[in-house]
Amino acid sequence: VLYELRYSGATRTGGEGADTLAGVVNRAKLEQMGPEVRVNLGAGHEAPTEYLNVDRRVLEGIDVVAEVGDLPFEPGSLAEIFSAHLLEHIPLEELRRVLLPYWVSLLRPAGRFVAVVPDMETMINECAAGRISYSDFREVAYGSQEYEGDFHFNGFSRDLLTSALLEVGLSNVRIVEHARRNGLCYEMQVEGTRPGSGPAVER
């Protein structure tokens, strides 16, 4: 019942310290992409030029300032949604009930959803075997906690991540890579596509 009350369709809202300026700040880049708009959600300081980079903060390389649950794009308009180390910052029920269905609705038919997250199964195994330190495991599991939003609510196994994407109507869902080392973290990458016809999400 509490989940129903909290996640009954509301989108994420900015927390204390969020920038109030919102919208497309690099319209020329958006227009240059034409119908092939590929967005990178929660880009932060990693803003690859091949994506339209989205963050709630005004940072160098950010093209759209917005909350990830309230994006300035029409349903069915995006060729790809990508995120790296974003999903673990979101409570699982909010992700399942609100954000994933919303993001899938923004994809065009055959549009791709791609996400990179910590590979918690590998992290646990490596820590238990003594190949990574507990302090490194703790930081990956719970976040650096250096600023608002730098906390982890969630950790994924391959099965949990795959089932979450299948649940919201994506097809061809697969783990592209797992146990990939990236600094302190072992990470995995998942991708799926919006079906070519019919609704993105069936309820």
Coordinates of N, CA and C in Angstrom, one line a residue:
V1 N 0.8 -1.2 0.0 CA 0.0 0.0 0.0 C 0.9 1.3 0.0
L2 N 1.9 1.2 0.8 CA 2.8 2.4 0.8 C 3.5 2.6 -0.5
Y3 N 3.9 1.5 -1.2 CA 4.5 1.7 -2.5 C 3.4 2.3 -3.5
E4 N 2.2 1.9 -3.4 CA 1.2 2.4 -4.3 C 1.0 3.9 -4.0
L5 N 1.0 4.3 -2.8 CA 0.8 5.7 -2.4 C 2.0 6.6 -2.9
R6 N 3.2 6.0 -2.8 CA 4.4 6.8 -3.1 C 4.7 6.9 -4.6
Y7 N 4.4 5.7 -5.3 CA 4.8 5.6 -6.7 C 3.6 5.4 -7.6
S8 N 2.6 6.2 -7.4 CA 1.4 6.0 -8.2 C 1.3 6.9 -9.4
G9 N 2.5 7.2 -9.9 CA 2.6 8.0 -11.1 C 3.3 9.3 -11.0
A10 N 3.7 9.7 -9.8 CA 4.5 10.9 -9.6 C 5.9 10.7 -10.2
T11 N 6.4 11.8 -10.7 CA 7.8 11.8 -11.2 C 8.7 12.3 -10.2
R12 N 10.0 12.0 -10.4 CA 11.0 12.5 -9.4 C 11.0 14.0 -9.4
T13 N 11.3 14.6 -8.2 CA 11.3 16.0 -8.1 C 12.7 16.4 -7.5
G14 N 13.1 17.6 -7.8 CA 14.5 18.0 -7.4 C 14.6 18.1 -5.9
G15 N 15.7 17.7 -5.4 CA 15.9 17.8 -3.9 C 16.5 19.2 -3.6
E16 N 16.8 19.3 -2.4 CA 17.4 20.6 -1.9 C 18.8 20.8 -2.6
G17 N 19.0 22.0 -3.2 CA 20.2 22.3 -3.9 C 20.2 22.0 -5.4
A18 N 19.0 21.5 -5.9 CA 18.9 21.3 -7.3 C 18.8 22.6 -8.1
D19 N 19.4 22.7 -9.2 CA 19.4 23.9 -10.0 C 17.9 24.1 -10.5
T20 N 17.5 25.3 -10.6 CA 16.1 25.6 -11.0 C 16.0 25.8 -12.5
L21 N 17.1 26.2 -13.2 CA 17.1 26.4 -14.6 C 16.9 25.0 -15.3
A22 N 16.0 24.9 -16.2 CA 15.7 23.6 -16.8 C 15.4 23.8 -18.2
G23 N 15.7 22.8 -19.0 CA 15.4 22.8 -20.4 C 16.6 22.5 -21.3
V24 N 16.4 22.7 -22.6 CA 17.5 22.4 -23.6 C 18.4 23.7 -23.6
V25 N 19.6 23.5 -23.3 CA 20.5 24.7 -23.3 C 21.5 24.6 -24.5
N26 N 21.5 23.5 -25.2 CA 22.3 23.4 -26.4 C 21.3 23.0 -27.6
R27 N 20.5 23.9 -28.0 CA 19.5 23.6 -29.0 C 20.1 23.2 -30.3
A28 N 21.2 23.9 -30.6 CA 21.9 23.6 -31.9 C 22.3 22.1 -32.0
K29 N 22.8 21.5 -30.9 CA 23.1 20.1 -30.9 C 21.9 19.2 -31.1
L30 N 20.8 19.6 -30.4 CA 19.6 18.8 -30.5 C 19.1 18.8 -32.0
E31 N 19.1 20.0 -32.6 CA 18.6 20.1 -34.0 C 19.5 19.4 -35.0
Q32 N 20.8 19.4 -34.7 CA 21.8 18.7 -35.5 C 21.6 17.2 -35.6
M33 N 21.1 16.7 -34.5 CA 20.8 15.2 -34.4 C 19.6 14.8 -35.2
G34 N 18.7 15.7 -35.6 CA 17.5 15.4 -36.4 C 16.7 14.4 -35.7
P35 N 16.3 13.3 -36.4 CA 15.5 12.2 -35.8 C 16.3 11.2 -35.0
E36 N 17.6 11.3 -35.0 CA 18.4 10.4 -34.3 C 18.9 10.9 -32.9
V37 N 17.9 11.3 -32.1 CA 18.3 11.9 -30.8 C 18.6 10.8 -29.8
R38 N 19.9 10.9 -29.3 CA 20.4 9.9 -28.4 C 20.7 10.7 -27.1
V39 N 20.1 10.3 -26.0 CA 20.4 11.1 -24.7 C 21.1 10.2 -23.7
N40 N 21.9 10.9 -22.9 CA 22.7 10.3 -21.8 C 22.2 10.9 -20.5
L41 N 21.5 10.1 -19.8 CA 20.8 10.6 -18.6 C 21.8 10.6 -17.4
G42 N 21.8 11.7 -16.6 CA 22.6 11.8 -15.4 C 24.1 11.8 -15.8
A43 N 24.4 12.6 -16.8 CA 25.8 12.6 -17.4 C 26.8 13.1 -16.4
G44 N 26.5 14.1 -15.6 CA 27.5 14.6 -14.7 C 28.7 15.2 -15.4
H45 N 29.9 14.8 -14.9 CA 31.1 15.4 -15.6 C 31.6 14.5 -16.7
E46 N 30.9 13.4 -17.0 CA 31.2 12.5 -18.2 C 30.2 12.8 -19.2
A47 N 30.5 13.6 -20.2 CA 29.6 14.1 -21.2 C 30.1 13.8 -22.6
P48 N 29.9 12.5 -23.1 CA 30.4 12.2 -24.4 C 29.7 13.0 -25.5
T49 N 30.4 13.4 -26.5 CA 29.9 14.3 -27.5 C 28.8 13.7 -28.4
E50 N 28.8 12.3 -28.5 CA 27.8 11.7 -29.4 C 26.4 11.6 -28.8
Y51 N 26.3 12.0 -27.5 CA 25.0 12.1 -26.9 C 24.6 13.5 -26.6
L52 N 23.2 13.7 -26.4 CA 22.7 14.9 -25.8 C 22.7 14.6 -24.3
N53 N 23.6 15.3 -23.6 CA 23.9 15.0 -22.2 C 22.9 15.7 -21.3
V54 N 22.3 15.0 -20.4 CA 21.3 15.5 -19.5 C 21.8 15.4 -18.0
D55 N 21.6 16.4 -17.3 CA 21.9 16.4 -15.8 C 21.0 17.4 -15.2
R56 N 20.7 17.3 -13.9 CA 20.0 18.2 -13.1 C 20.8 19.4 -12.7
R57 N 22.1 19.3 -12.9 CA 23.0 20.4 -12.6 C 23.6 21.1 -13.8
V58 N 23.9 22.4 -13.7 CA 24.5 23.1 -14.8 C 26.0 22.8 -14.8
L59 N 26.5 22.0 -15.7 CA 27.9 21.6 -15.7 C 28.4 21.7 -17.1
E60 N 29.7 21.8 -17.3 CA 30.3 21.8 -18.6 C 29.9 20.6 -19.4
G61 N 29.5 20.8 -20.6 CA 29.2 19.6 -21.5 C 27.7 19.2 -21.4
I62 N 27.0 19.7 -20.5 CA 25.6 19.4 -20.3 C 24.7 20.2 -21.3
D63 N 23.9 19.4 -22.1 CA 23.1 20.0 -23.1 C 21.6 20.3 -22.7
V64 N 21.2 19.5 -21.8 CA 19.8 19.6 -21.2 C 19.9 19.6 -19.7
V65 N 19.3 20.6 -19.1 CA 19.2 20.7 -17.6 C 17.8 20.3 -17.3
A66 N 17.7 19.1 -16.6 CA 16.3 18.6 -16.3 C 16.4 17.5 -15.3
E67 N 15.4 17.2 -14.6 CA 15.2 16.0 -13.8 C 15.0 14.8 -14.8
V68 N 15.5 13.6 -14.4 CA 15.4 12.5 -15.3 C 14.0 12.0 -15.4
G69 N 13.1 12.4 -14.5 CA 11.7 12.0 -14.6 C 10.8 13.1 -15.2
D70 N 11.4 14.1 -15.8 CA 10.7 15.2 -16.4 C 11.5 15.8 -17.5
L71 N 11.6 15.1 -18.6 CA 12.5 15.4 -19.7 C 11.7 16.2 -20.8
P72 N 12.4 17.1 -21.5 CA 11.7 17.9 -22.5 C 11.7 17.2 -23.9
F73 N 11.2 16.0 -23.9 CA 11.1 15.2 -25.1 C 9.7 14.7 -25.3
E74 N 9.2 14.5 -26.5 CA 7.9 14.0 -26.8 C 7.9 12.5 -26.7
P75 N 6.8 11.9 -26.3 CA 6.8 10.4 -26.3 C 7.1 9.8 -27.7
G76 N 7.8 8.8 -27.8 CA 8.1 8.1 -29.0 C 9.1 8.8 -29.9
S77 N 9.9 9.7 -29.3 CA 10.8 10.6 -30.1 C 12.3 10.2 -30.1
L78 N 12.7 9.4 -29.1 CA 14.1 9.2 -28.9 C 14.6 7.9 -29.6
A79 N 15.8 8.0 -30.2 CA 16.4 6.8 -30.8 C 17.1 6.0 -29.7
E80 N 17.7 6.6 -28.7 CA 18.4 5.9 -27.6 C 18.4 6.6 -26.3
I81 N 18.2 5.9 -25.2 CA 18.4 6.4 -23.9 C 19.5 5.6 -23.3
F82 N 20.6 6.3 -22.8 CA 21.8 5.7 -22.2 C 21.9 6.3 -20.8
S83 N 22.4 5.5 -19.9 CA 22.8 6.0 -18.6 C 24.0 5.2 -18.1
A84 N 24.9 5.8 -17.4 CA 26.0 5.1 -16.8 C 26.0 5.5 -15.3
H85 N 25.8 4.5 -14.5 CA 25.9 4.6 -13.0 C 24.8 5.7 -12.5
L86 N 23.6 5.5 -13.1 CA 22.5 6.3 -12.6 C 21.5 5.4 -11.9
L87 N 21.2 4.3 -12.4 CA 20.0 3.5 -11.9 C 20.2 3.1 -10.4
E88 N 21.4 2.9 -9.9 CA 21.7 2.6 -8.5 C 21.4 3.7 -7.6
H89 N 21.2 4.9 -8.1 CA 20.9 6.1 -7.3 C 19.4 6.2 -7.0
I90 N 18.6 5.3 -7.5 CA 17.1 5.4 -7.5 C 16.5 4.2 -6.8
P91 N 15.6 4.5 -5.9 CA 14.9 3.3 -5.2 C 14.3 2.4 -6.2
L92 N 14.3 1.1 -5.9 CA 13.9 0.1 -6.9 C 12.4 0.3 -7.3
E93 N 11.6 0.5 -6.4 CA 10.1 0.7 -6.7 C 9.9 1.9 -7.6
E94 N 10.6 3.0 -7.3 CA 10.5 4.2 -8.1 C 11.0 3.9 -9.5
L95 N 12.0 3.2 -9.6 CA 12.6 2.8 -10.9 C 11.6 1.9 -11.7
R96 N 11.1 0.9 -11.1 CA 10.2 0.0 -11.7 C 8.8 0.6 -12.1
R97 N 8.2 1.4 -11.2 CA 6.9 1.8 -11.3 C 6.8 3.2 -12.1
V98 N 7.8 4.0 -12.0 CA 7.7 5.3 -12.5 C 8.7 5.6 -13.6
L99 N 10.0 5.5 -13.3 CA 11.0 6.0 -14.3 C 11.2 5.1 -15.5
L100 N 11.4 3.8 -15.3 CA 11.6 3.0 -16.5 C 10.4 3.0 -17.4
P101 N 9.1 2.9 -16.9 CA 8.0 3.1 -17.9 C 8.0 4.4 -18.6
Y102 N 8.4 5.5 -17.9 CA 8.4 6.8 -18.5 C 9.5 6.9 -19.6
W103 N 10.7 6.4 -19.3 CA 11.8 6.4 -20.3 C 11.4 5.6 -21.5
V104 N 10.8 4.4 -21.3 CA 10.4 3.6 -22.4 C 9.4 4.3 -23.3
S105 N 8.5 5.0 -22.7 CA 7.5 5.8 -23.4 C 8.1 6.8 -24.3
L106 N 9.3 7.3 -24.0 CA 10.0 8.3 -24.8 C 10.7 7.7 -26.0
L107 N 11.0 6.4 -26.0 CA 11.7 5.8 -27.1 C 10.7 5.6 -28.3
R108 N 11.3 5.8 -29.5 CA 10.5 5.4 -30.7 C 10.5 3.9 -30.8
P109 N 9.6 3.4 -31.7 CA 9.7 1.9 -31.9 C 11.1 1.5 -32.4
A110 N 11.6 0.4 -31.8 CA 13.0 -0.1 -32.0 C 14.0 0.8 -31.4
G111 N 13.6 1.8 -30.6 CA 14.6 2.6 -29.9 C 15.3 1.8 -28.8
R112 N 16.6 2.1 -28.5 CA 17.4 1.3 -27.6 C 17.4 2.0 -26.2
F113 N 17.4 1.1 -25.2 CA 17.7 1.5 -23.8 C 19.0 0.8 -23.4
V114 N 20.0 1.6 -22.9 CA 21.3 1.0 -22.5 C 21.6 1.6 -21.2
A115 N 22.0 0.7 -20.3 CA 22.4 1.2 -18.9 C 23.7 0.4 -18.5
V116 N 24.5 1.2 -17.8 CA 25.7 0.6 -17.1 C 25.5 0.8 -15.6
V117 N 25.6 -0.3 -14.8 CA 25.5 -0.2 -13.4 C 26.6 -1.1 -12.7
P118 N 26.8 -0.9 -11.4 CA 27.7 -1.7 -10.7 C 27.2 -3.2 -10.8
D119 N 28.2 -4.1 -11.0 CA 27.9 -5.5 -11.0 C 28.1 -6.0 -9.5
M120 N 27.0 -6.0 -8.8 CA 27.1 -6.3 -7.4 C 27.4 -7.8 -7.1
E121 N 27.0 -8.7 -7.9 CA 27.4 -10.1 -7.7 C 28.9 -10.2 -7.7
T122 N 29.5 -9.6 -8.7 CA 30.9 -9.7 -8.9 C 31.6 -9.0 -7.7
M123 N 31.1 -7.8 -7.4 CA 31.7 -7.1 -6.3 C 31.7 -7.9 -5.0
I124 N 30.6 -8.5 -4.7 CA 30.5 -9.4 -3.4 C 31.5 -10.5 -3.5
N125 N 31.5 -11.2 -4.6 CA 32.5 -12.3 -4.8 C 33.9 -11.9 -4.6
E126 N 34.3 -10.8 -5.2 CA 35.6 -10.3 -5.2 C 36.0 -9.8 -3.8
C127 N 35.1 -9.2 -3.1 CA 35.3 -8.8 -1.7 C 35.5 -10.0 -0.8
A128 N 34.6 -11.0 -1.0 CA 34.7 -12.2 -0.1 C 36.0 -13.0 -0.4
A129 N 36.5 -12.9 -1.6 CA 37.7 -13.6 -1.9 C 39.0 -12.8 -1.5
G130 N 38.8 -11.6 -1.0 CA 39.9 -10.7 -0.6 C 40.6 -10.0 -1.8
R131 N 40.0 -10.0 -3.0 CA 40.7 -9.4 -4.1 C 40.4 -7.9 -4.2
I132 N 39.3 -7.5 -3.5 CA 39.1 -6.0 -3.4 C 38.8 -5.7 -1.9
S133 N 39.1 -4.5 -1.5 CA 39.0 -4.2 -0.1 C 37.6 -3.9 0.3
Y134 N 37.3 -4.0 1.6 CA 35.9 -3.7 2.0 C 35.6 -2.3 1.8
S135 N 36.6 -1.4 2.0 CA 36.3 0.1 1.8 C 35.9 0.4 0.3
D136 N 36.6 -0.3 -0.6 CA 36.2 -0.1 -2.0 C 34.8 -0.7 -2.3
F137 N 34.5 -1.9 -1.7 CA 33.2 -2.5 -1.8 C 32.1 -1.5 -1.2
R138 N 32.4 -1.0 -0.1 CA 31.4 -0.1 0.6 C 31.1 1.1 -0.2
E139 N 32.1 1.7 -0.8 CA 31.9 2.9 -1.7 C 31.1 2.6 -2.9
V140 N 31.4 1.5 -3.5 CA 30.6 1.1 -4.7 C 29.2 0.7 -4.3
A141 N 29.0 0.1 -3.2 CA 27.7 -0.4 -2.8 C 26.8 0.8 -2.3
Y142 N 27.3 1.8 -1.6 CA 26.5 2.8 -1.0 C 26.8 4.2 -1.6
G143 N 27.7 4.4 -2.5 CA 28.0 5.7 -3.1 C 29.1 6.4 -2.2
S144 N 29.7 7.4 -2.9 CA 30.7 8.2 -2.2 C 30.1 9.1 -1.1
Q145 N 28.9 9.5 -1.3 CA 28.1 10.3 -0.3 C 28.8 11.7 -0.1
E146 N 29.3 12.2 -1.2 CA 30.0 13.5 -1.1 C 29.1 14.7 -1.3
Y147 N 27.9 14.5 -1.9 CA 27.0 15.6 -2.2 C 25.6 15.0 -2.3
E148 N 24.6 15.8 -2.3 CA 23.2 15.4 -2.4 C 23.0 14.6 -3.7
G149 N 22.5 13.5 -3.7 CA 22.3 12.6 -4.9 C 23.4 11.6 -5.0
D150 N 24.5 11.7 -4.2 CA 25.6 10.8 -4.4 C 25.5 9.6 -3.4
F151 N 24.3 9.1 -3.3 CA 24.0 7.9 -2.5 C 23.3 6.8 -3.3
H152 N 23.6 5.6 -3.0 CA 23.0 4.5 -3.7 C 21.9 3.9 -2.9
F153 N 20.8 3.7 -3.6 CA 19.6 3.1 -3.0 C 19.5 1.6 -3.4
N154 N 20.3 1.2 -4.4 CA 20.0 -0.1 -5.0 C 21.2 -0.8 -5.5
G155 N 21.2 -2.1 -5.6 CA 22.3 -2.9 -6.2 C 21.7 -3.9 -7.1
F156 N 22.3 -4.2 -8.2 CA 21.7 -5.1 -9.2 C 22.5 -6.4 -9.4
S157 N 21.8 -7.5 -9.6 CA 22.3 -8.7 -10.1 C 21.9 -8.7 -11.6
R158 N 22.5 -9.6 -12.4 CA 22.1 -9.7 -13.8 C 20.6 -10.1 -13.9
D159 N 20.1 -11.0 -13.1 CA 18.7 -11.4 -13.2 C 17.8 -10.2 -12.8
L160 N 18.1 -9.5 -11.8 CA 17.2 -8.4 -11.3 C 17.2 -7.3 -12.4
L161 N 18.3 -7.0 -13.0 CA 18.4 -5.9 -14.0 C 17.6 -6.3 -15.3
T162 N 17.8 -7.6 -15.7 CA 17.2 -8.1 -16.9 C 15.6 -8.1 -16.7
S163 N 15.2 -8.6 -15.5 CA 13.8 -8.7 -15.3 C 13.1 -7.3 -15.2
A164 N 13.8 -6.4 -14.6 CA 13.2 -5.0 -14.5 C 13.0 -4.4 -15.9
L165 N 13.8 -4.7 -16.8 CA 13.6 -4.1 -18.2 C 12.6 -4.9 -19.0
L166 N 12.5 -6.2 -18.8 CA 11.5 -7.0 -19.4 C 10.1 -6.6 -18.9
E167 N 10.0 -6.3 -17.6 CA 8.8 -6.0 -16.9 C 8.1 -4.7 -17.5
V168 N 8.9 -3.8 -18.0 CA 8.4 -2.5 -18.6 C 8.2 -2.6 -20.1
G169 N 8.3 -3.8 -20.6 CA 7.9 -4.0 -22.0 C 9.1 -3.9 -23.0
L170 N 10.3 -3.8 -22.6 CA 11.4 -3.9 -23.5 C 11.6 -5.3 -24.1
S171 N 12.1 -5.4 -25.3 CA 12.4 -6.7 -25.9 C 13.9 -6.8 -26.2
N172 N 14.3 -8.0 -26.5 CA 15.7 -8.3 -26.8 C 16.6 -7.8 -25.7
V173 N 16.2 -8.0 -24.5 CA 17.0 -7.6 -23.3 C 18.1 -8.5 -23.1
R174 N 19.3 -8.0 -22.9 CA 20.5 -8.9 -22.7 C 21.6 -8.1 -22.0
I175 N 22.3 -8.9 -21.2 CA 23.5 -8.3 -20.5 C 24.6 -8.4 -21.6
V176 N 25.1 -7.2 -22.0 CA 26.1 -7.1 -23.0 C 27.5 -7.5 -22.5
E177 N 27.8 -7.1 -21.2 CA 29.0 -7.4 -20.6 C 28.8 -7.3 -19.1
H178 N 29.6 -8.1 -18.3 CA 29.6 -8.1 -16.9 C 31.0 -8.3 -16.4
A179 N 31.2 -8.1 -15.1 CA 32.5 -8.2 -14.4 C 33.5 -7.4 -15.1
R180 N 33.1 -6.2 -15.6 CA 34.1 -5.3 -16.3 C 34.6 -4.3 -15.3
R181 N 35.9 -4.3 -15.2 CA 36.6 -3.4 -14.1 C 36.6 -2.0 -14.6
N182 N 36.2 -1.1 -13.7 CA 36.2 0.4 -14.0 C 36.5 1.1 -12.7
G183 N 37.8 1.4 -12.5 CA 38.2 2.0 -11.3 C 38.0 1.0 -10.1
L184 N 37.3 1.5 -9.1 CA 37.0 0.7 -7.9 C 36.0 -0.3 -8.2
C185 N 35.2 -0.1 -9.3 CA 34.0 -0.9 -9.5 C 34.1 -2.0 -10.5
Y186 N 33.4 -3.1 -10.3 CA 33.1 -4.0 -11.4 C 31.7 -3.6 -11.9
E187 N 31.5 -3.5 -13.2 CA 30.3 -3.0 -13.7 C 29.7 -4.0 -14.8
M188 N 28.4 -3.8 -15.1 CA 27.8 -4.5 -16.2 C 27.0 -3.6 -17.0
Q189 N 26.8 -4.0 -18.3 CA 26.0 -3.2 -19.2 C 24.8 -4.0 -19.7
V190 N 23.7 -3.4 -19.8 CA 22.5 -4.1 -20.3 C 21.9 -3.3 -21.4
E191 N 21.2 -3.9 -22.3 CA 20.5 -3.1 -23.3 C 19.2 -3.9 -23.7
G192 N 18.2 -3.1 -24.2 CA 17.0 -3.7 -24.7 C 16.4 -2.7 -25.7
T193 N 15.4 -3.1 -26.4 CA 14.7 -2.3 -27.4 C 13.2 -2.2 -27.2
R194 N 12.7 -1.0 -27.5 CA 11.2 -0.9 -27.5 C 10.7 -1.7 -28.6
P195 N 9.6 -2.5 -28.4 CA 9.0 -3.2 -29.5 C 8.7 -2.3 -30.7
G196 N 8.8 -2.9 -31.9 CA 8.6 -2.1 -33.1 C 7.1 -1.7 -33.3
S197 N 6.2 -2.3 -32.7 CA 4.8 -1.9 -32.8 C 4.1 -2.2 -31.5
G198 N 3.0 -1.5 -31.3 CA 2.2 -1.7 -30.1 C 2.7 -0.8 -28.9
P199 N 2.0 -0.9 -27.8 CA 2.4 0.0 -26.7 C 3.8 -0.4 -26.1
A200 N 4.5 0.6 -25.6 CA 5.8 0.4 -25.0 C 5.6 -0.4 -23.7
V201 N 4.6 -0.1 -22.9 CA 4.4 -0.7 -21.6 C 2.9 -1.1 -21.5
E202 N 2.8 -2.4 -21.2 CA 1.4 -2.9 -21.0 C 1.2 -3.1 -19.5
R203 N 0.0 -2.7 -19.1 CA -0.3 -2.8 -17.7 C -1.5 -3.7 -17.5

